[in-house]
Short mmCIF file of N, CA and C in Angstrom, two decimals:
data_model
loop_
_atom_site.label_atom_id
_atom_site.label_comp_id
_atom_site.label_asym_id
_atom_site.label_seq_id
_atom_site.Cartn_x
_atom_site.Cartn_y
_atom_site.Cartn_z
N UNK A 28 0.82 -1.18 0.00
CA UNK A 28 0.00 0.00 0.00
C UNK A 28 0.87 1.25 0.00
N UNK A 29 1.97 1.21 0.78
CA UNK A 29 2.86 2.35 0.83
C UNK A 29 3.50 2.60 -0.54
N UNK A 30 3.81 1.56 -1.25
CA UNK A 30 4.41 1.69 -2.57
C UNK A 30 3.43 2.35 -3.54
N UNK A 31 2.19 2.00 -3.49
CA UNK A 31 1.17 2.58 -4.35
C UNK A 31 1.00 4.06 -4.05
N UNK A 32 1.02 4.39 -2.76
CA UNK A 32 0.88 5.80 -2.36
C UNK A 32 2.07 6.62 -2.87
N UNK A 33 3.25 6.09 -2.72
CA UNK A 33 4.44 6.80 -3.20
C UNK A 33 4.38 6.97 -4.72
N UNK A 34 3.95 5.96 -5.40
CA UNK A 34 3.84 6.03 -6.86
C UNK A 34 2.81 7.11 -7.29
N UNK A 35 1.65 7.14 -6.62
CA UNK A 35 0.63 8.15 -6.93
C UNK A 35 1.14 9.56 -6.63
N UNK A 36 1.88 9.74 -5.54
CA UNK A 36 2.45 11.04 -5.20
C UNK A 36 3.46 11.48 -6.27
N UNK A 37 4.25 10.54 -6.72
CA UNK A 37 5.25 10.84 -7.74
C UNK A 37 4.57 11.27 -9.05
N UNK A 38 3.52 10.57 -9.44
CA UNK A 38 2.78 10.90 -10.66
C UNK A 38 2.11 12.27 -10.51
N UNK A 39 1.54 12.54 -9.34
CA UNK A 39 0.89 13.82 -9.09
C UNK A 39 1.91 14.96 -9.18
N UNK A 40 3.05 14.79 -8.59
CA UNK A 40 4.09 15.83 -8.63
C UNK A 40 4.58 16.06 -10.07
N UNK A 41 4.77 14.99 -10.80
CA UNK A 41 5.21 15.12 -12.19
C UNK A 41 4.15 15.86 -13.01
N UNK A 42 2.89 15.55 -12.74
CA UNK A 42 1.80 16.23 -13.45
C UNK A 42 1.76 17.71 -13.13
N UNK A 43 1.94 18.07 -11.86
CA UNK A 43 1.94 19.49 -11.46
C UNK A 43 3.12 20.23 -12.08
N UNK A 44 4.28 19.61 -12.07
CA UNK A 44 5.45 20.25 -12.67
C UNK A 44 5.27 20.47 -14.17
N UNK A 45 4.68 19.49 -14.84
CA UNK A 45 4.47 19.65 -16.28
C UNK A 45 3.45 20.74 -16.56
N UNK A 46 2.46 20.91 -15.68
CA UNK A 46 1.46 21.97 -15.87
C UNK A 46 2.11 23.33 -15.73
N UNK A 47 2.99 23.48 -14.74
CA UNK A 47 3.66 24.76 -14.55
C UNK A 47 4.59 25.09 -15.71
N UNK A 48 5.31 24.11 -16.17
CA UNK A 48 6.22 24.37 -17.28
C UNK A 48 5.45 24.65 -18.56
N UNK A 49 4.32 23.99 -18.77
CA UNK A 49 3.48 24.26 -19.94
C UNK A 49 2.90 25.66 -19.87
N UNK A 50 2.51 26.09 -18.69
CA UNK A 50 1.97 27.44 -18.50
C UNK A 50 3.01 28.50 -18.80
N UNK A 51 4.26 28.27 -18.41
CA UNK A 51 5.32 29.22 -18.70
C UNK A 51 5.62 29.28 -20.19
N UNK A 52 5.61 28.16 -20.86
CA UNK A 52 5.88 28.14 -22.30
C UNK A 52 4.79 28.89 -23.06
N UNK A 53 3.55 28.76 -22.62
CA UNK A 53 2.45 29.46 -23.27
C UNK A 53 2.58 30.96 -23.10
N UNK A 54 2.90 31.41 -21.89
CA UNK A 54 3.02 32.84 -21.66
C UNK A 54 4.21 33.42 -22.41
N UNK A 55 5.27 32.67 -22.55
CA UNK A 55 6.44 33.13 -23.29
C UNK A 55 6.10 33.27 -24.76
N UNK A 56 5.38 32.30 -25.33
CA UNK A 56 5.04 32.40 -26.74
C UNK A 56 4.06 33.52 -26.99
N UNK A 57 3.18 33.83 -26.04
CA UNK A 57 2.25 34.95 -26.18
C UNK A 57 3.03 36.25 -26.24
N UNK A 58 4.02 36.40 -25.38
CA UNK A 58 4.85 37.59 -25.38
C UNK A 58 5.58 37.71 -26.71
N UNK A 59 6.08 36.62 -27.23
CA UNK A 59 6.78 36.63 -28.50
C UNK A 59 5.85 37.06 -29.62
N UNK A 60 4.61 36.58 -29.60
CA UNK A 60 3.66 36.98 -30.63
C UNK A 60 3.37 38.47 -30.55
N UNK A 61 3.24 39.00 -29.34
CA UNK A 61 2.99 40.43 -29.18
C UNK A 61 4.17 41.23 -29.69
N UNK A 62 5.38 40.79 -29.35
CA UNK A 62 6.58 41.48 -29.81
C UNK A 62 6.69 41.42 -31.32
N UNK A 63 6.33 40.29 -31.92
CA UNK A 63 6.37 40.14 -33.37
C UNK A 63 5.39 41.09 -34.02
N UNK A 64 4.17 41.19 -33.47
CA UNK A 64 3.18 42.12 -34.02
C UNK A 64 3.67 43.55 -33.94
N UNK A 65 4.27 43.92 -32.81
CA UNK A 65 4.79 45.27 -32.63
C UNK A 65 5.90 45.54 -33.63
N UNK A 66 6.77 44.57 -33.84
CA UNK A 66 7.87 44.73 -34.78
C UNK A 66 7.35 44.89 -36.20
N UNK A 67 6.36 44.07 -36.58
CA UNK A 67 5.79 44.18 -37.92
C UNK A 67 5.13 45.53 -38.13
N UNK A 68 4.41 46.02 -37.11
CA UNK A 68 3.74 47.31 -37.22
C UNK A 68 4.75 48.42 -37.38
N UNK A 69 5.83 48.39 -36.60
CA UNK A 69 6.84 49.43 -36.71
C UNK A 69 7.57 49.35 -38.05
N UNK A 70 7.75 48.13 -38.59
CA UNK A 70 8.38 47.99 -39.90
C UNK A 70 7.49 48.60 -40.98
N UNK A 71 6.17 48.38 -40.89
CA UNK A 71 5.26 48.94 -41.87
C UNK A 71 5.27 50.46 -41.82
N UNK A 72 5.29 51.02 -40.60
CA UNK A 72 5.31 52.47 -40.46
C UNK A 72 6.59 53.05 -41.03
N UNK A 73 7.72 52.41 -40.75
CA UNK A 73 8.99 52.92 -41.26
C UNK A 73 9.07 52.75 -42.77
N UNK A 74 8.46 51.70 -43.30
CA UNK A 74 8.46 51.50 -44.75
C UNK A 74 7.64 52.59 -45.43
N UNK A 75 6.53 52.98 -44.83
CA UNK A 75 5.71 54.03 -45.41
C UNK A 75 6.44 55.36 -45.41
N UNK A 76 7.20 55.63 -44.37
CA UNK A 76 7.92 56.89 -44.31
C UNK A 76 9.12 56.91 -45.24
N UNK A 77 9.62 55.75 -45.64
CA UNK A 77 10.79 55.67 -46.51
C UNK A 77 10.43 55.49 -47.98
N UNK A 78 9.17 55.63 -48.34
CA UNK A 78 8.79 55.48 -49.74
C UNK A 78 9.35 56.63 -50.57
N UNK A 79 9.78 56.32 -51.77
CA UNK A 79 10.32 57.32 -52.68
C UNK A 79 9.21 57.77 -53.62
N UNK A 80 8.94 59.06 -53.65
CA UNK A 80 7.92 59.62 -54.52
C UNK A 80 8.51 59.82 -55.91
N UNK A 81 8.01 59.07 -56.89
CA UNK A 81 8.59 59.15 -58.23
C UNK A 81 8.27 60.47 -58.93
N UNK A 82 7.33 61.23 -58.39
CA UNK A 82 7.01 62.53 -58.98
C UNK A 82 7.90 63.66 -58.47
N UNK A 83 8.60 63.44 -57.37
CA UNK A 83 9.42 64.53 -56.83
C UNK A 83 10.82 64.10 -56.41
N UNK A 84 11.16 62.83 -56.53
CA UNK A 84 12.46 62.34 -56.07
C UNK A 84 13.59 62.87 -56.95
N UNK A 85 14.74 63.06 -56.33
CA UNK A 85 15.92 63.48 -57.08
C UNK A 85 16.52 62.26 -57.78
N UNK A 86 17.44 62.52 -58.67
CA UNK A 86 18.09 61.43 -59.40
C UNK A 86 18.85 60.52 -58.44
N UNK A 87 19.47 61.09 -57.43
CA UNK A 87 20.21 60.29 -56.43
C UNK A 87 19.27 59.38 -55.65
N UNK A 88 18.09 59.90 -55.28
CA UNK A 88 17.12 59.09 -54.54
C UNK A 88 16.62 57.93 -55.40
N UNK A 89 16.43 58.19 -56.68
CA UNK A 89 15.95 57.14 -57.58
C UNK A 89 17.03 56.08 -57.83
N UNK A 90 18.27 56.51 -57.98
CA UNK A 90 19.34 55.53 -58.23
C UNK A 90 19.63 54.68 -57.00
N UNK A 91 19.20 55.10 -55.84
CA UNK A 91 19.37 54.29 -54.63
C UNK A 91 18.43 53.09 -54.61
N UNK A 92 17.42 53.10 -55.46
CA UNK A 92 16.49 51.96 -55.54
C UNK A 92 17.14 50.81 -56.28
N UNK A 93 16.81 49.57 -55.90
CA UNK A 93 17.43 48.42 -56.59
C UNK A 93 16.98 48.32 -58.04
N UNK A 94 17.95 48.14 -58.93
CA UNK A 94 17.64 47.99 -60.36
C UNK A 94 17.51 49.30 -61.11
N UNK A 95 17.56 50.42 -60.41
CA UNK A 95 17.43 51.73 -61.06
C UNK A 95 18.81 52.37 -61.11
N UNK A 96 19.30 52.54 -62.32
CA UNK A 96 20.58 53.21 -62.51
C UNK A 96 20.36 54.63 -63.00
N UNK A 97 21.42 55.25 -63.48
CA UNK A 97 21.33 56.64 -63.96
C UNK A 97 20.36 56.78 -65.14
N UNK A 98 20.40 55.83 -66.06
CA UNK A 98 19.55 55.93 -67.26
C UNK A 98 18.07 55.82 -66.90
N UNK A 99 17.71 54.81 -66.08
CA UNK A 99 16.30 54.66 -65.68
C UNK A 99 15.86 55.84 -64.82
N UNK A 100 16.72 56.33 -63.95
CA UNK A 100 16.37 57.47 -63.11
C UNK A 100 16.05 58.68 -63.99
N UNK A 101 16.85 58.91 -65.02
CA UNK A 101 16.61 60.04 -65.91
C UNK A 101 15.31 59.85 -66.70
N UNK A 102 15.04 58.61 -67.12
CA UNK A 102 13.79 58.34 -67.84
C UNK A 102 12.57 58.57 -66.94
N UNK A 103 12.70 58.21 -65.66
CA UNK A 103 11.60 58.44 -64.71
C UNK A 103 11.36 59.94 -64.55
N UNK A 104 12.43 60.70 -64.42
CA UNK A 104 12.31 62.15 -64.26
C UNK A 104 11.71 62.78 -65.52
N UNK A 105 12.14 62.33 -66.69
CA UNK A 105 11.64 62.89 -67.95
C UNK A 105 10.17 62.54 -68.20
N UNK A 106 9.70 61.43 -67.64
CA UNK A 106 8.32 61.00 -67.88
C UNK A 106 7.30 61.55 -66.90
N UNK A 107 7.72 62.41 -66.00
CA UNK A 107 6.81 62.96 -64.99
C UNK A 107 5.76 63.84 -65.62
N UNK A 108 4.61 63.99 -65.01
CA UNK A 108 4.11 63.42 -63.76
C UNK A 108 3.44 62.07 -63.99
N UNK A 109 3.35 61.29 -62.93
CA UNK A 109 2.69 59.99 -62.95
C UNK A 109 1.48 60.04 -62.04
N UNK A 110 0.36 59.51 -62.50
CA UNK A 110 -0.82 59.47 -61.63
C UNK A 110 -0.78 58.25 -60.72
N UNK A 111 -0.06 57.20 -61.12
CA UNK A 111 0.16 56.04 -60.23
C UNK A 111 1.49 55.40 -60.62
N UNK A 112 2.01 54.62 -59.71
CA UNK A 112 3.35 54.06 -59.92
C UNK A 112 3.40 53.01 -61.01
N UNK A 113 2.27 52.38 -61.33
CA UNK A 113 2.23 51.36 -62.39
C UNK A 113 2.49 51.97 -63.77
N UNK A 114 2.37 53.27 -63.87
CA UNK A 114 2.64 53.92 -65.16
C UNK A 114 4.11 53.81 -65.57
N UNK A 115 4.98 53.48 -64.66
CA UNK A 115 6.38 53.26 -65.03
C UNK A 115 6.48 52.12 -66.04
N UNK A 116 5.60 51.12 -65.92
CA UNK A 116 5.59 49.99 -66.85
C UNK A 116 4.74 50.33 -68.07
N UNK A 117 3.55 50.90 -67.83
CA UNK A 117 2.65 51.16 -68.96
C UNK A 117 3.21 52.21 -69.92
N UNK A 118 4.00 53.16 -69.42
CA UNK A 118 4.65 54.15 -70.28
C UNK A 118 6.00 53.67 -70.80
N UNK A 119 6.33 52.41 -70.45
CA UNK A 119 7.58 51.78 -70.87
C UNK A 119 8.83 52.56 -70.41
N UNK A 120 8.75 53.06 -69.18
CA UNK A 120 9.89 53.75 -68.58
C UNK A 120 10.89 52.73 -68.05
N UNK A 121 10.38 51.71 -67.33
CA UNK A 121 11.23 50.63 -66.81
C UNK A 121 10.58 49.30 -67.17
N UNK A 122 11.37 48.24 -67.29
CA UNK A 122 10.79 46.92 -67.56
C UNK A 122 10.03 46.39 -66.34
N UNK A 123 9.14 45.45 -66.58
CA UNK A 123 8.30 44.88 -65.52
C UNK A 123 9.15 44.25 -64.42
N UNK A 124 10.23 43.58 -64.78
CA UNK A 124 11.09 42.93 -63.77
C UNK A 124 11.69 43.97 -62.82
N UNK A 125 12.12 45.09 -63.36
CA UNK A 125 12.68 46.16 -62.53
C UNK A 125 11.59 46.77 -61.66
N UNK A 126 10.41 46.98 -62.24
CA UNK A 126 9.28 47.54 -61.49
C UNK A 126 8.93 46.62 -60.31
N UNK A 127 8.93 45.30 -60.54
CA UNK A 127 8.61 44.36 -59.48
C UNK A 127 9.59 44.46 -58.31
N UNK A 128 10.84 44.83 -58.59
CA UNK A 128 11.84 44.99 -57.53
C UNK A 128 11.57 46.22 -56.67
N UNK A 129 11.03 47.28 -57.26
CA UNK A 129 10.92 48.56 -56.55
C UNK A 129 9.49 48.96 -56.17
N UNK A 130 8.50 48.21 -56.60
CA UNK A 130 7.11 48.66 -56.42
C UNK A 130 6.70 48.83 -54.96
N UNK A 131 7.35 48.12 -54.04
CA UNK A 131 7.01 48.28 -52.63
C UNK A 131 7.75 49.46 -51.99
N UNK A 132 8.68 50.04 -52.73
CA UNK A 132 9.49 51.13 -52.19
C UNK A 132 9.17 52.48 -52.79
N UNK A 133 8.22 52.52 -53.73
CA UNK A 133 7.91 53.78 -54.41
C UNK A 133 6.43 54.13 -54.26
N UNK A 134 6.14 55.38 -54.51
CA UNK A 134 4.77 55.89 -54.51
C UNK A 134 4.71 57.04 -55.51
N UNK A 135 3.53 57.27 -56.06
CA UNK A 135 3.35 58.40 -56.98
C UNK A 135 2.34 59.34 -56.35
N UNK A 136 2.84 60.29 -55.59
CA UNK A 136 1.95 61.27 -54.95
C UNK A 136 1.53 62.28 -56.00
N UNK A 137 0.31 62.72 -55.88
CA UNK A 137 -0.20 63.70 -56.83
C UNK A 137 0.23 65.08 -56.38
N UNK A 138 1.00 65.75 -57.21
CA UNK A 138 1.47 67.08 -56.90
C UNK A 138 0.34 68.08 -57.06
N UNK A 139 0.36 69.14 -56.27
CA UNK A 139 -0.65 70.19 -56.40
C UNK A 139 -0.47 70.84 -57.76
N UNK A 140 -1.56 70.99 -58.45
CA UNK A 140 -1.48 71.57 -59.79
C UNK A 140 -1.29 73.07 -59.68
N UNK A 141 -0.19 73.52 -60.26
CA UNK A 141 0.15 74.93 -60.18
C UNK A 141 -0.55 75.70 -61.29
N UNK A 142 -0.88 76.96 -61.01
CA UNK A 142 -1.44 77.84 -62.02
C UNK A 142 -2.89 77.57 -62.33
N UNK A 143 -3.49 76.59 -61.71
CA UNK A 143 -4.89 76.31 -61.97
C UNK A 143 -5.70 76.78 -60.77
N UNK A 144 -6.30 77.90 -60.91
CA UNK A 144 -7.18 78.40 -59.88
C UNK A 144 -8.59 78.25 -60.39
N UNK A 145 -9.53 78.29 -59.50
CA UNK A 145 -10.92 78.18 -59.91
C UNK A 145 -11.25 79.34 -60.83
N UNK A 146 -11.89 79.02 -61.95
CA UNK A 146 -12.26 80.08 -62.88
C UNK A 146 -13.35 80.92 -62.27
N UNK A 147 -13.17 82.20 -62.31
CA UNK A 147 -14.19 83.07 -61.76
C UNK A 147 -15.23 83.35 -62.84
N UNK A 148 -16.44 83.40 -62.41
CA UNK A 148 -17.52 83.66 -63.37
C UNK A 148 -17.60 85.14 -63.64
N UNK A 149 -18.41 85.50 -64.63
CA UNK A 149 -18.55 86.89 -65.02
C UNK A 149 -19.15 87.70 -63.88
N UNK A 150 -20.02 87.08 -63.10
CA UNK A 150 -20.65 87.81 -62.00
C UNK A 150 -19.64 88.16 -60.92
N UNK A 151 -18.56 87.39 -60.79
CA UNK A 151 -17.52 87.71 -59.82
C UNK A 151 -16.77 88.97 -60.20
N UNK A 152 -16.66 89.22 -61.50
CA UNK A 152 -15.92 90.37 -61.98
C UNK A 152 -16.78 91.61 -62.09
N UNK A 153 -18.07 91.47 -62.01
CA UNK A 153 -18.96 92.61 -62.18
C UNK A 153 -19.01 93.45 -60.91
N UNK A 154 -19.10 94.72 -61.08
CA UNK A 154 -19.22 95.60 -59.93
C UNK A 154 -20.69 95.67 -59.51
N UNK A 155 -20.94 96.34 -58.41
CA UNK A 155 -22.30 96.46 -57.91
C UNK A 155 -23.18 97.21 -58.90
N UNK A 156 -22.61 98.24 -59.52
CA UNK A 156 -23.38 99.05 -60.49
C UNK A 156 -23.77 98.21 -61.70
N UNK A 157 -22.87 97.35 -62.15
CA UNK A 157 -23.17 96.51 -63.31
C UNK A 157 -24.31 95.54 -63.03
N UNK A 158 -24.44 95.12 -61.80
CA UNK A 158 -25.47 94.15 -61.45
C UNK A 158 -26.86 94.77 -61.44
N UNK A 159 -26.92 96.07 -61.22
CA UNK A 159 -28.23 96.72 -61.19
C UNK A 159 -28.76 96.96 -62.60
N UNK A 160 -27.89 96.93 -63.61
CA UNK A 160 -28.29 97.15 -64.99
C UNK A 160 -28.76 95.83 -65.60
N UNK A 161 -29.69 95.91 -66.54
CA UNK A 161 -30.09 94.68 -67.22
C UNK A 161 -28.97 94.20 -68.15
N UNK A 162 -28.95 92.92 -68.40
CA UNK A 162 -27.94 92.34 -69.29
C UNK A 162 -28.18 92.84 -70.70
N UNK A 163 -27.11 93.08 -71.45
CA UNK A 163 -27.27 93.55 -72.84
C UNK A 163 -27.88 92.46 -73.71
N UNK A 164 -28.68 92.88 -74.69
CA UNK A 164 -29.31 91.93 -75.62
C UNK A 164 -28.32 91.54 -76.68
N UNK A 165 -28.39 90.31 -77.10
CA UNK A 165 -27.48 89.81 -78.12
C UNK A 165 -28.10 89.88 -79.46
#
């Protein structure tokens, strides 16, 4: 009877120890998952801030991209403006293979259109006196 009791105590202790070690492994992996998510989020944020705008980048910034040398950088500059980055392929500025290398590192921001102000209507240019007069007949 004493042998059976000792055996049951030994099994119980082994079971408790395995439960504690399993609990620690689970909490460690949860922390790792949280750290991985945080790392991925920070990588995405830094990637967004490091995007090269093909509508405003300098030649040096463009040549820093993989597969883009001086010739392609100059072709990109000469082909501006771009409404989207896929136009590098559709306008035959760079080959598809080169575009595939850089597409995650570039963006085509829309530049503010200069010199285009809202057209003013004739009534905006008319003075108060002109408004009181009837319109001339054609």
